[in-house]
Structures are given as structure tokens and as C-alpha cells.
Coordinates of C-alpha atoms and ligand atoms in Angstrom, one line a residue:
M1 CA -6.9 21.7 21.0
R2 CA -9.0 22.3 24.2
F3 CA -11.7 24.9 24.7
R4 CA -10.5 27.7 26.9
R5 CA -12.8 28.7 29.7
T6 CA -13.1 31.8 31.7
R7 CA -13.3 30.7 35.3
H8 CA -15.0 32.4 38.2
N9 CA -14.6 30.7 41.5
L10 CA -15.8 32.5 44.5
T11 CA -13.9 30.2 46.8
S12 CA -10.6 31.5 45.5
N13 CA -9.0 34.0 47.8
M14 CA -7.6 35.9 44.9
T15 CA -11.0 37.3 43.9
T16 CA -11.4 40.1 46.4
S17 CA -8.3 40.6 48.3
G18 CA -5.9 40.4 45.4
T19 CA -3.7 38.2 47.6
S20 CA -3.4 34.5 48.0
R21 CA -3.0 34.6 51.8
P22 CA -5.6 32.4 53.5
R23 CA -8.6 34.3 54.8
V24 CA -9.3 34.5 58.5
L25 CA -12.3 36.0 60.3
S26 CA -12.8 36.8 64.0
G27 CA -14.8 39.2 66.1
M28 CA -15.3 40.7 69.5
R29 CA -18.4 42.0 71.2
P30 CA -18.2 45.7 72.2
T31 CA -18.0 45.4 76.0
G32 CA -16.0 48.6 76.4
M33 CA -12.2 48.8 77.1
L34 CA -10.5 45.4 76.7
H35 CA -8.8 43.7 79.6
L36 CA -5.6 41.6 79.6
G37 CA -7.7 38.4 79.2
N38 CA -9.1 39.7 75.9
Y39 CA -5.5 40.6 74.9
V40 CA -3.7 37.3 75.6
G41 CA -6.8 35.2 74.7
A42 CA -7.3 36.7 71.2
L43 CA -5.9 40.1 70.3
Q44 CA -2.2 39.2 70.6
N45 CA -2.8 36.3 68.2
W46 CA -4.7 38.6 65.8
V47 CA -1.7 40.9 65.6
K48 CA 0.5 38.0 64.6
L49 CA -2.1 36.7 62.1
Q50 CA -2.4 40.0 60.2
S51 CA 1.0 39.6 58.6
T52 CA 0.5 36.0 57.4
H53 CA -3.2 35.9 56.6
K54 CA -5.9 38.1 54.9
C55 CA -7.7 39.0 58.1
F56 CA -11.2 40.4 58.7
F57 CA -11.7 41.5 62.3
F58 CA -15.0 43.0 63.4
V59 CA -16.7 44.5 66.4
A60 CA -19.8 42.3 66.8
D61 CA -22.4 45.0 67.8
W62 CA -25.4 43.0 66.6
H63 CA -24.1 40.1 68.7
A64 CA -24.1 42.3 71.7
L65 CA -27.8 42.9 71.3
T66 CA -28.5 39.1 71.5
T67 CA -28.0 39.3 75.3
D68 CA -28.0 43.1 76.0
Y69 CA -30.9 44.3 74.1
E70 CA -32.6 46.3 76.9
D71 CA -29.9 48.9 77.4
T72 CA -28.1 49.9 74.2
S73 CA -27.0 53.3 75.5
R74 CA -23.2 52.4 75.5
L75 CA -23.1 50.4 72.3
A76 CA -21.5 53.2 70.2
S77 CA -19.0 54.3 72.8
N78 CA -18.0 50.7 73.6
T79 CA -17.5 50.0 70.0
L80 CA -15.1 52.9 69.8
E81 CA -13.2 51.8 72.9
V82 CA -12.6 48.4 71.3
F83 CA -11.3 50.0 68.2
L84 CA -8.9 52.1 70.2
D85 CA -7.6 49.0 72.0
W86 CA -7.2 47.1 68.7
L87 CA -5.2 50.0 67.2
G88 CA -3.2 50.4 70.4
A89 CA -2.3 46.7 70.5
G90 CA -1.0 46.9 66.9
L91 CA -3.7 45.9 64.5
D92 CA -2.8 47.8 61.4
P93 CA -5.6 48.8 58.9
K94 CA -3.1 48.5 56.1
Q95 CA -2.6 44.8 57.0
C96 CA -6.1 43.8 58.0
T97 CA -9.7 44.8 57.5
M98 CA -11.2 46.1 60.7
F99 CA -14.9 47.0 60.7
V100 CA -18.1 47.2 62.6
Q101 CA -20.6 44.3 61.9
S102 CA -23.7 46.5 61.6
H103 CA -21.9 48.6 58.9
V104 CA -22.0 45.6 56.6
K105 CA -25.7 44.9 56.2
Q106 CA -25.0 41.8 54.1
H107 CA -24.3 39.9 57.3
A108 CA -28.0 40.3 58.2
E109 CA -29.1 39.4 54.7
L110 CA -27.2 36.1 54.7
H111 CA -28.4 35.4 58.3
V112 CA -32.0 35.6 57.1
L113 CA -31.3 33.3 54.2
F114 CA -29.6 30.8 56.5
S115 CA -32.5 30.9 58.9
M116 CA -34.7 29.6 56.2
V117 CA -32.8 26.4 55.8
T118 CA -31.4 25.7 59.2
P119 CA -33.4 23.1 61.3
L120 CA -34.5 24.5 64.7
G121 CA -32.9 21.5 66.4
W122 CA -29.4 22.4 65.3
L123 CA -29.6 25.7 67.2
E124 CA -31.3 24.2 70.3
R125 CA -28.5 21.7 70.5
V126 CA -25.7 24.3 70.6
P127 CA -24.0 23.5 73.9
T128 CA -23.7 27.2 75.0
Y129 CA -27.4 27.9 74.4
K130 CA -28.8 26.3 77.6
E131 CA -25.6 27.0 79.5
Q132 CA -25.6 30.8 78.9
Q133 CA -29.4 31.0 79.6
Q134 CA -28.6 29.5 83.0
N135 CA -25.5 31.7 83.6
M136 CA -27.5 34.8 82.7
A137 CA -30.6 34.0 84.6
T138 CA -31.4 37.6 85.4
K139 CA -31.9 38.3 81.7
D140 CA -34.8 37.1 79.5
L141 CA -33.0 35.2 76.8
S142 CA -36.1 33.4 75.5
T143 CA -35.7 35.4 72.3
Y144 CA -35.2 34.4 68.7
G145 CA -32.1 36.6 68.5
F146 CA -30.4 34.7 71.3
L147 CA -31.3 31.3 69.8
G148 CA -30.2 32.4 66.4
Y149 CA -26.9 34.0 67.3
P150 CA -24.8 31.0 66.2
L151 CA -26.4 31.4 62.8
L152 CA -25.5 35.1 62.7
Q153 CA -22.0 34.0 63.6
A154 CA -22.1 31.5 60.7
A155 CA -23.2 34.3 58.3
D156 CA -20.3 36.5 59.7
I157 CA -17.8 33.8 58.8
L158 CA -19.2 32.4 55.6
I159 CA -19.9 35.7 53.9
Y160 CA -16.1 36.3 53.7
Q161 CA -15.4 32.8 52.4
A162 CA -13.0 32.4 55.3
D163 CA -10.5 29.6 55.2
G164 CA -10.1 29.6 59.0
V165 CA -11.5 30.9 62.2
P166 CA -9.1 31.2 65.2
V167 CA -10.9 29.6 68.1
G168 CA -10.2 28.0 71.4
E169 CA -11.4 24.4 72.2
D170 CA -14.8 25.7 73.6
Q171 CA -15.6 27.4 70.3
V172 CA -15.0 24.4 68.0
A173 CA -18.7 23.3 68.2
H174 CA -19.7 26.7 66.7
V175 CA -17.3 26.3 63.8
E176 CA -18.7 22.8 63.2
L177 CA -22.2 24.3 63.1
T178 CA -21.0 26.9 60.6
R179 CA -19.6 24.2 58.4
E180 CA -22.9 22.3 58.6
V181 CA -24.9 25.4 57.6
A182 CA -22.5 26.0 54.7
R183 CA -23.0 22.4 53.5
R184 CA -26.8 22.5 53.7
F185 CA -26.9 25.9 51.9
N186 CA -24.6 24.5 49.2
Q187 CA -26.8 21.4 48.8
F188 CA -29.8 23.6 48.0
Y189 CA -28.3 26.3 46.0
S190 CA -24.7 25.6 44.9
R191 CA -25.2 24.7 41.3
R192 CA -27.1 27.9 40.4
G193 CA -24.7 30.4 41.8
T194 CA -21.4 29.4 40.4
S195 CA -19.7 28.4 37.2
H196 CA -18.6 24.9 36.3
E197 CA -15.0 24.1 36.2
G198 CA -15.2 21.5 33.5
A199 CA -17.1 18.6 32.1
G200 CA -17.6 15.8 34.6
E201 CA -16.3 17.9 37.6
P202 CA -18.6 18.8 40.4
A203 CA -19.7 22.4 40.6
P204 CA -17.6 24.4 43.1
P205 CA -19.4 25.2 46.3
L206 CA -21.2 28.5 46.6
I207 CA -20.1 28.9 50.2
K208 CA -16.7 27.8 51.5
E209 CA -16.5 25.6 54.6
P210 CA -14.0 27.1 57.0
Q211 CA -11.7 25.2 59.3
A212 CA -11.3 25.9 63.0
L213 CA -7.8 27.3 63.6
L214 CA -7.2 25.9 67.1
T215 CA -5.2 28.5 68.9
K216 CA -3.5 27.7 72.2
T217 CA -3.6 30.8 74.2
P218 CA -2.3 31.1 77.8
K219 CA -5.0 31.2 80.4
L220 CA -5.1 34.3 82.5
L221 CA -6.7 34.3 85.9
G222 CA -8.5 37.3 87.3
L223 CA -7.3 39.1 90.4
D224 CA -9.6 36.9 92.6
G225 CA -8.4 33.6 91.0
R226 CA -11.5 33.1 88.8
K227 CA -11.5 33.6 85.0
M228 CA -10.7 37.2 84.2
S229 CA -14.0 38.9 83.3
K230 CA -15.3 42.4 83.6
S231 CA -18.6 41.2 85.1
Y232 CA -16.6 39.6 88.0
G233 CA -14.8 42.9 88.6
N234 CA -11.5 41.0 88.7
S235 CA -9.8 42.4 85.5
I236 CA -6.8 44.5 84.6
L237 CA -7.4 46.7 81.6
L238 CA -5.1 46.6 78.6
S239 CA -4.7 50.3 78.9
E240 CA -4.5 50.4 82.7
E241 CA -2.6 53.4 84.1
P242 CA 0.7 52.5 86.0
G243 CA -0.6 53.5 89.4
K244 CA -3.9 51.6 89.0
L245 CA -2.0 48.6 87.6
A246 CA 0.3 48.4 90.7
E247 CA -2.7 48.9 93.0
K248 CA -4.6 46.1 91.4
I249 CA -1.8 43.6 91.3
R250 CA -0.9 44.4 95.0
G251 CA -4.5 43.6 95.9
S252 CA -4.5 40.3 94.1
V253 CA -5.1 36.9 95.8
T254 CA -2.1 34.6 95.9
D255 CA -1.5 30.9 96.3
R256 CA 0.3 31.3 99.6
P257 CA -2.0 32.2 102.6
K258 CA 1.1 32.2 104.9
L259 CA 4.6 33.3 104.1
S260 CA 6.0 29.9 105.1
D261 CA 3.6 28.1 102.6
K262 CA 5.0 26.8 99.4
G263 CA 3.0 28.0 96.4
N264 CA 2.3 27.1 92.8
P265 CA 2.5 30.0 90.2
D266 CA 0.1 28.0 87.9
R267 CA -2.7 28.6 90.5
C268 CA -1.8 32.2 91.3
P269 CA -3.0 35.2 89.3
V270 CA 0.3 36.9 89.9
G271 CA 2.2 33.8 88.8
N272 CA 0.1 33.9 85.7
L273 CA 1.1 37.4 84.9
H274 CA 4.8 36.3 85.2
Q275 CA 4.2 33.4 82.9
I276 CA 2.9 35.7 80.2
F277 CA 4.8 39.0 80.7
S278 CA 8.1 38.2 82.5
D279 CA 11.3 37.2 80.7
P280 CA 12.5 33.6 81.2
E281 CA 15.1 34.5 83.7
R282 CA 12.6 36.4 85.9
L283 CA 10.1 33.6 85.5
A284 CA 12.6 31.0 86.6
F285 CA 13.6 33.1 89.7
I286 CA 9.9 33.6 90.7
T287 CA 8.9 30.0 90.1
A288 CA 11.8 28.8 92.3
G289 CA 11.1 31.4 95.0
C290 CA 7.4 30.6 95.1
T291 CA 7.7 26.8 95.1
Q292 CA 10.4 26.9 97.8
A293 CA 8.8 29.8 99.8
S294 CA 12.0 31.7 99.5
I295 CA 10.5 35.0 98.3
K296 CA 7.7 37.1 99.7
C297 CA 4.5 37.5 97.7
I298 CA 4.8 41.3 98.0
D299 CA 8.2 41.2 96.2
C300 CA 6.9 38.8 93.6
K301 CA 4.0 41.2 93.0
A302 CA 6.4 44.2 92.5
V303 CA 8.2 42.3 89.8
A304 CA 4.9 41.3 88.2
V305 CA 3.9 45.0 88.1
E306 CA 7.2 45.8 86.3
S307 CA 6.9 43.1 83.7
T308 CA 3.3 43.8 83.0
E309 CA 3.8 47.5 82.8
A310 CA 6.8 47.1 80.4
H311 CA 4.5 45.1 78.1
I312 CA 1.4 47.3 78.1
A313 CA 3.0 50.7 78.3
P314 CA 3.6 51.0 74.5
I315 CA 0.1 49.8 73.9
R316 CA -1.4 52.4 76.2
E317 CA 0.7 55.1 74.6
R318 CA -0.4 54.1 71.0
R319 CA -4.0 54.0 72.2
K320 CA -3.7 57.5 73.6
Q321 CA -2.3 58.8 70.3
F322 CA -5.3 57.4 68.4
A323 CA -7.7 58.6 71.0
S324 CA -6.4 62.1 70.4
Q325 CA -7.2 61.8 66.6
P326 CA -10.8 60.7 66.5
D327 CA -11.1 61.6 62.8
E328 CA -8.3 59.2 62.0
V329 CA -10.1 56.4 63.9
L330 CA -13.3 57.2 62.0
R331 CA -11.4 57.0 58.8
V332 CA -10.1 53.6 59.7
I333 CA -13.7 52.4 60.6
R334 CA -15.0 53.8 57.3
H335 CA -12.3 52.3 55.3
G336 CA -12.8 48.9 57.0
A337 CA -16.5 49.1 56.2
Q338 CA -15.8 49.7 52.5
E339 CA -13.4 46.8 52.3
A340 CA -15.7 44.4 54.1
N341 CA -18.7 45.5 52.1
A342 CA -16.9 44.8 48.8
A343 CA -15.9 41.3 50.0
A344 CA -19.3 40.5 51.4
E345 CA -21.1 41.8 48.4
E346 CA -19.2 39.5 46.1
T347 CA -20.5 36.5 48.0
M348 CA -24.0 37.9 48.3
Q349 CA -24.3 38.6 44.5
A350 CA -23.6 34.9 43.9
V351 CA -26.0 33.9 46.7
R352 CA -28.8 36.1 45.5
R353 CA -28.5 34.7 42.0
A354 CA -28.4 31.2 43.3
V355 CA -31.6 31.8 45.4
N356 CA -33.3 33.6 42.5
L357 CA -33.5 36.9 44.4
F358 CA -33.2 39.6 41.7
S359 CA -32.4 43.2 42.2
L360 CA -34.8 46.0 41.1
E361 CA -32.3 47.0 38.4
S362 CA -32.2 43.5 36.8
M363 CA -36.0 43.3 37.0
E364 CA -36.3 46.6 35.2
T365 CA -33.8 45.4 32.5
A366 CA -35.9 42.4 32.0
I367 CA -39.1 44.4 31.7
H368 CA -37.7 46.9 29.2
R369 CA -35.8 44.3 27.1
P370 CA -37.2 44.1 23.6
A371 CA -39.7 41.3 23.2
A372 CA -38.0 38.0 22.4
P373 CA -38.9 36.2 19.2
A374 CA -41.4 33.4 19.5
R375 CA -39.9 30.6 21.5
I376 CA -40.6 27.0 21.5
R377 CA -42.1 25.9 24.8
V378 CA -42.3 22.4 26.3
P379 CA -45.8 21.0 26.3
E380 CA -47.6 20.9 29.6
T381 CA -47.8 17.1 29.3
A382 CA -44.2 17.0 30.5
A383 CA -45.3 18.3 33.8
S384 CA -47.4 15.2 34.4
A385 CA -44.4 12.8 34.0
N386 CA -43.7 10.4 36.8
S387 CA -40.0 10.2 36.4
P388 CA -37.2 12.3 35.0
E389 CA -36.8 9.9 32.1
E390 CA -40.5 10.1 31.2
R391 CA -40.5 13.8 31.5
Y392 CA -37.5 14.0 29.1
Q393 CA -39.3 11.8 26.6
L394 CA -42.4 14.0 26.8
Q395 CA -40.4 17.1 26.4
T396 CA -38.7 15.6 23.4
A397 CA -42.0 14.5 21.9
G398 CA -43.4 18.0 22.3
W399 CA -40.4 19.5 20.7
L400 CA -40.7 17.2 17.7
E401 CA -44.3 18.1 17.2
K402 CA -43.4 21.8 17.0
V403 CA -40.5 21.6 14.6
S404 CA -41.5 21.1 11.0
Q405 CA -41.8 17.4 10.2
A406 CA -40.5 18.2 6.8
N407 CA -37.0 18.4 8.3
P408 CA -35.8 14.9 9.0
L409 CA -34.5 14.5 12.6
R410 CA -31.5 12.6 13.5
K411 CA -30.8 11.1 16.9
D412 CA -27.1 11.3 17.4
K413 CA -26.9 10.2 21.0
P414 CA -29.6 9.1 23.5
Q415 CA -30.1 12.7 24.6
T416 CA -29.4 14.7 21.4
F417 CA -31.6 15.3 18.4
I418 CA -30.6 17.2 15.3
T419 CA -32.6 18.6 12.5
R420 CA -31.3 20.4 9.5
K421 CA -32.6 22.6 6.7
G422 CA -30.0 23.4 4.1
R423 CA -27.0 24.7 5.9
K424 CA -28.9 25.4 9.1
V425 CA -28.8 22.9 11.9
G426 CA -31.2 22.6 14.9
V427 CA -30.0 20.8 18.0
H428 CA -31.9 19.5 21.0
T429 CA -29.8 18.3 23.8
A430 CA -29.9 17.8 27.5
A431 CA -27.2 18.8 30.0
E432 CA -24.9 15.9 30.5
N433 CA -22.2 17.2 32.8
N434 CA -23.4 19.5 35.5
G435 CA -24.8 22.2 33.3
A436 CA -22.4 21.7 30.4
W437 CA -24.1 21.0 27.0
K438 CA -21.9 19.3 24.5
F439 CA -22.9 18.2 21.1
L440 CA -21.5 17.3 17.7
I441 CA -22.6 18.7 14.4
S442 CA -21.4 18.2 10.8
D443 CA -18.8 20.7 9.7
R444 CA -20.8 21.4 6.6
A445 CA -23.4 23.3 8.6
L446 CA -22.8 27.0 9.2
N447 CA -25.7 28.1 11.3
V448 CA -26.5 26.4 14.5
L449 CA -29.7 26.7 16.4
A450 CA -29.7 25.1 19.7
L451 CA -32.6 24.0 22.0
L452 CA -31.2 23.2 25.3
A453 CA -32.7 21.2 28.1
E454 CA -31.4 22.6 31.4
D455 CA -31.3 19.1 32.7
R456 CA -33.5 16.1 32.4
D457 CA -35.9 17.4 35.0
R458 CA -36.4 20.9 33.8
Y459 CA -38.0 22.6 30.9
L460 CA -36.1 23.5 27.8
R461 CA -34.2 26.7 27.5
D462 CA -34.0 27.8 23.9
F463 CA -31.2 29.8 22.4
I464 CA -30.0 30.4 18.9
L465 CA -26.3 30.4 18.6
P466 CA -25.1 33.6 16.9
P467 CA -24.3 32.4 13.3
K468 CA -21.5 35.0 12.9
L469 CA -19.9 33.9 16.1
V470 CA -20.1 30.2 15.2
Q471 CA -18.6 30.9 11.8
E472 CA -15.9 33.0 13.3
H473 CA -14.8 30.2 15.6
W474 CA -15.8 27.3 13.4
K475 CA -12.2 26.2 12.6
T476 CA -11.2 26.4 16.2
F477 CA -13.9 24.2 17.7
L478 CA -12.7 20.8 18.8
R479 CA -13.1 18.2 16.0
D480 CA -14.1 14.7 16.7
E481 CA -14.1 12.2 13.8
G482 CA -15.2 14.7 11.2
N483 CA -17.7 16.4 13.5
V484 CA -17.4 19.7 15.3
V485 CA -17.9 19.7 19.1
I486 CA -19.8 22.7 20.4
E487 CA -19.7 23.2 24.1
I488 CA -22.0 25.5 26.1
T489 CA -21.9 26.1 29.8
A490 CA -24.0 27.8 32.4
N491 CA -22.2 30.5 34.4
G492 CA -24.7 31.7 37.0
K493 CA -27.5 33.3 35.0
D494 CA -25.3 33.6 31.9
V495 CA -25.1 30.9 29.2
M496 CA -21.7 30.8 27.6
L497 CA -20.5 29.4 24.3
A498 CA -16.9 28.1 24.8
T499 CA -14.6 29.4 22.0
S500 CA -10.9 29.3 21.5
T501 CA -10.6 32.8 22.8
G502 CA -12.8 32.5 25.9
D503 CA -16.4 32.1 26.8
V504 CA -19.0 34.3 25.0
P505 CA -22.5 35.0 26.4
I506 CA -25.2 33.7 24.1
Q507 CA -28.5 34.1 26.0
Q508 CA -29.4 37.3 24.2
Y509 CA -29.8 35.3 21.1
E510 CA -33.1 33.8 22.1
G511 CA -34.7 31.3 19.9
D512 CA -36.3 32.3 16.6
Y513 CA -36.9 28.9 15.0
S514 CA -38.6 30.1 11.9
A515 CA -35.5 29.1 10.0
L516 CA -36.3 25.5 10.8
Q517 CA -40.0 25.5 9.9
Ligands
SF4_1 S1 5.2 34.1 95.3 FE1 4.2 35.1 93.6 S2 3.4 33.5 92.4 FE2 3.9 32.6 94.3 S3 2.0 32.7 95.4 FE3 3.1 34.6 95.9 S4 2.5 36.1 94.5 FE4 1.8 34.1 93.7

């Protein structure tokens, strides 16, 4: 018979979402109404992902402040515009979680904790750091917020234990940094925040390392042939009205300065629109006409207007419907914040425990808890040990001094000492398998008092196993050559006795060792 364990693994996607779909997270800065570049570069893909993945999509308003901290007057209205575009494009709050970053304060909390462990050099080496400072030379970006934005991004992703982050090639370095931050954080804190899956197995990580979901999205040139961007004034809005759409496309540059020139649709903004929005037949006709100079650009543009309008008209109409129901949009935002808060809080509870940050409530509970019976403490001499082995020997020696010498001690295994008085048994044992204590006792004993060393480097933790509980499960504990195997594991701040019916918390039974003296 095996001991049954209750398992709590934060990295499982079943825990919060109630679904086994892989988790994905992505965000957009609130720059106002989205343009077609935002749509084909990300949003279109998000709409597909929401039916196959558990998606968290957020408006990154704190990120906007990393570069635009001087004038925040349009932050709220821009956030709303982005939401309207998302809803218009087909993001469905029933299928995905849509929220505003600053509505989930846990992002900032995790960012602060990450900033404690992240070497400065990691951030200074981020390729976009210097590059963006040069590109935005008119802004003073010598701020901590700008240097630390990849770390805030790491917190955004890791707080949801995301499996994947949809990115283009240029964003892969950011995901790699995120993975490194997760690894470093886990190295420091993982063991203390999670349960242990089983003897001999490594503890599961506190924070999951996500993968970059490399997404090939079509490139979309702006009307002047450069990358489409609002700051270049060369964009077409996703919700562009038909008249304005036609006007903009008619005014676009082309790849054929003269009518007799042969062109290449790959290099032309209008050709680009055909590649994305025209059906295959139209695209073939335009491509042939352009490369052979058999159609006029003005005619090609008219067809591009038709194809683009056919695609964005339903988006524009849905957007208008949502815009006419502001309360409904606010309800979506509020609901998204609640869902995101619940998922983020699950991670943060484990993180706070792991970092030893306790809530006011738990401190109050500790203060008002009835005084524990006298406990056996490790002698100070253990602190002066030069090695874990020496410390362990000193701890053991101190323990032996305090327990009545009248009770003979038996050393069962190198790390386990047992003393008995009548039918009462005292055990001193060190953790052997990543926080799992396992020891054998004679099946004649009924009451078990255990003194547990957390590991060979740490002071003892002393507990008394509840005699009634031990008796209740006595027959079901695993037997090993006439002895009974008792197994205790750490589950976060709880210490659990493994029984046949599940794990039972035992830390409230703090040591009263008078029975042994
Ligand atoms: S024919 Fe069309 S794709 Fe070719 S250069 Fe003219 S506008 Fe661009």
C-alpha cells in the first residue's frame, strides 16, 4: 500500500481556470485606436488563440508610463479605445480574460520582488534598451521605470504561470529574460512555496518558465512605405470610416513611379493590403497586373479599398455597438479584473509564503494563538558549526542533552534517533528527501512524538504527532519488515502527516516533551 498525498501544484493549469488549455498571456500599450498593423500583427492571432488556449490579454497602462510619463491625460480614454477595438475585432470575454494591467496590483508586487533578485546587467543588456533610448531621443528615458520595464513584463507573464507568450522574432529576447528571471527566483525561493510531489523528486518550481510562441504575422507597410505606426502618421485605423479609408489608400505611395514601370506588390503598401485582405483570385490578378505593368495603380487601389473595407466593416460595426453601451464595456473590464486578480493572487500567495512575507491577518493569528507548550530548542553551539555535518552533530548532541538520559536512545539510521518510554516513542530525524521526513517505528508503540530537523542546515522544528490520529491510521501506515513507516511532508507553511486517506496538518500539535522526561 502507498501513502496517498494531496497535491497542490501551482504550475498546473487546472488550478485557476478549471480548464486544461495551455495558458497564454499578451498585452498592448494603450496608444488609442488601433491601426491595421496592430490588427494583423497581433489582434487577429489573439482572436484565434482564445478558442484553443486559456488567454489573458491586458492593456499595459503601466508600461505606457515607462516612456510617456510626462503627459498622462489620455491614458484612461486610450485604454477604453483599445478595449473597444478588441471587442470589435472579436475578442470574447466569455472565451478569454481581458483586463487592465493597473487593475491587478499583484503585477507591481511581483515586479518589486523580481527587482530584488535581478542583476542590473541583465536589464542593461536588453537589446531594445539602448535602441529605444536613441529612437526616442526627445524623451528623457534615463529612468528606473524604463530600465525596469522588461522586468515588469516578466511579472506580467509569470504571475499567470503562462505556458506561452505569442511573440515575433524581435521579442524572443524578452521572453528569454523572463525565463531567466523565473529560474533565478525559483533558485532562491522555490522549495518554500510549494509542496513536494514525492520522495526523491525535485520540488516543483514556484514560477513556471514560459515558452515563446513564435507567431508569423504578415508585415504591413504604412501608407508611406515605412513600418505602419501612428507616430509616422502613415496608418489606417482598424475602425476607419469607408470614405477616409478610400482617401488614405488612394493617397498611398506605390512601387511604380511611372505607369509603364513594372512593380512588385511585396514592396508596395497597396500590394500589402491585397496580400492580407484580398481573396486568392484577386491577389493573383493584381500580382500579375503589377509585375507586368498591365493594370493602373489607381485601379489596383480601388480593389484594395474594396477588399479592406469588406474585412473591417463588420469590426467597425461591432465596435460601434459596444461604444453605444459603455456600461457593458465597463462590465467586461470589471469582470476581467476579477478573473485576473484571482489567477494572480493564487501565484502571489505562494510567492509571499516562499519569501516569508506574511499578511497582517496571519500575524494576528500568530500573536493571539494560545502559548505553545515548552519546546525543545537547538543549542546555540550549533550555530558555530563549520559544516552542515558538524551542525547536525551539534544539534543532535544538544537534543540528547535535553531529553532524559533515563530513556535509552536508539540510532536507527545515520540521521534518525529514537527514544522510548513505555508505549511512547520520540523520534529525531532529519529531512532526507526534499522536505519529506520518513522514519520507522516499532508497531508496538502507540504515541509518537517527533522532533524534526528541517534539513541538515537548519534548526529543529518540533512537533508532536497527534496520538489519536496516529492510532487511527496505525494499521494503514506502510509496513517495512515489522516496522511502521511514518511519512511527514512540508506543504508550504503546513506540515502534513501522510495517511491512507490524505494528508493531515500536524503543526498545531507543537512539542510537549514532558512525556519523554
Ligand atoms: S499596381 Fe498595385 S501593387 Fe503594383 S505598384 Fe501599383 S498600387 Fe502597388
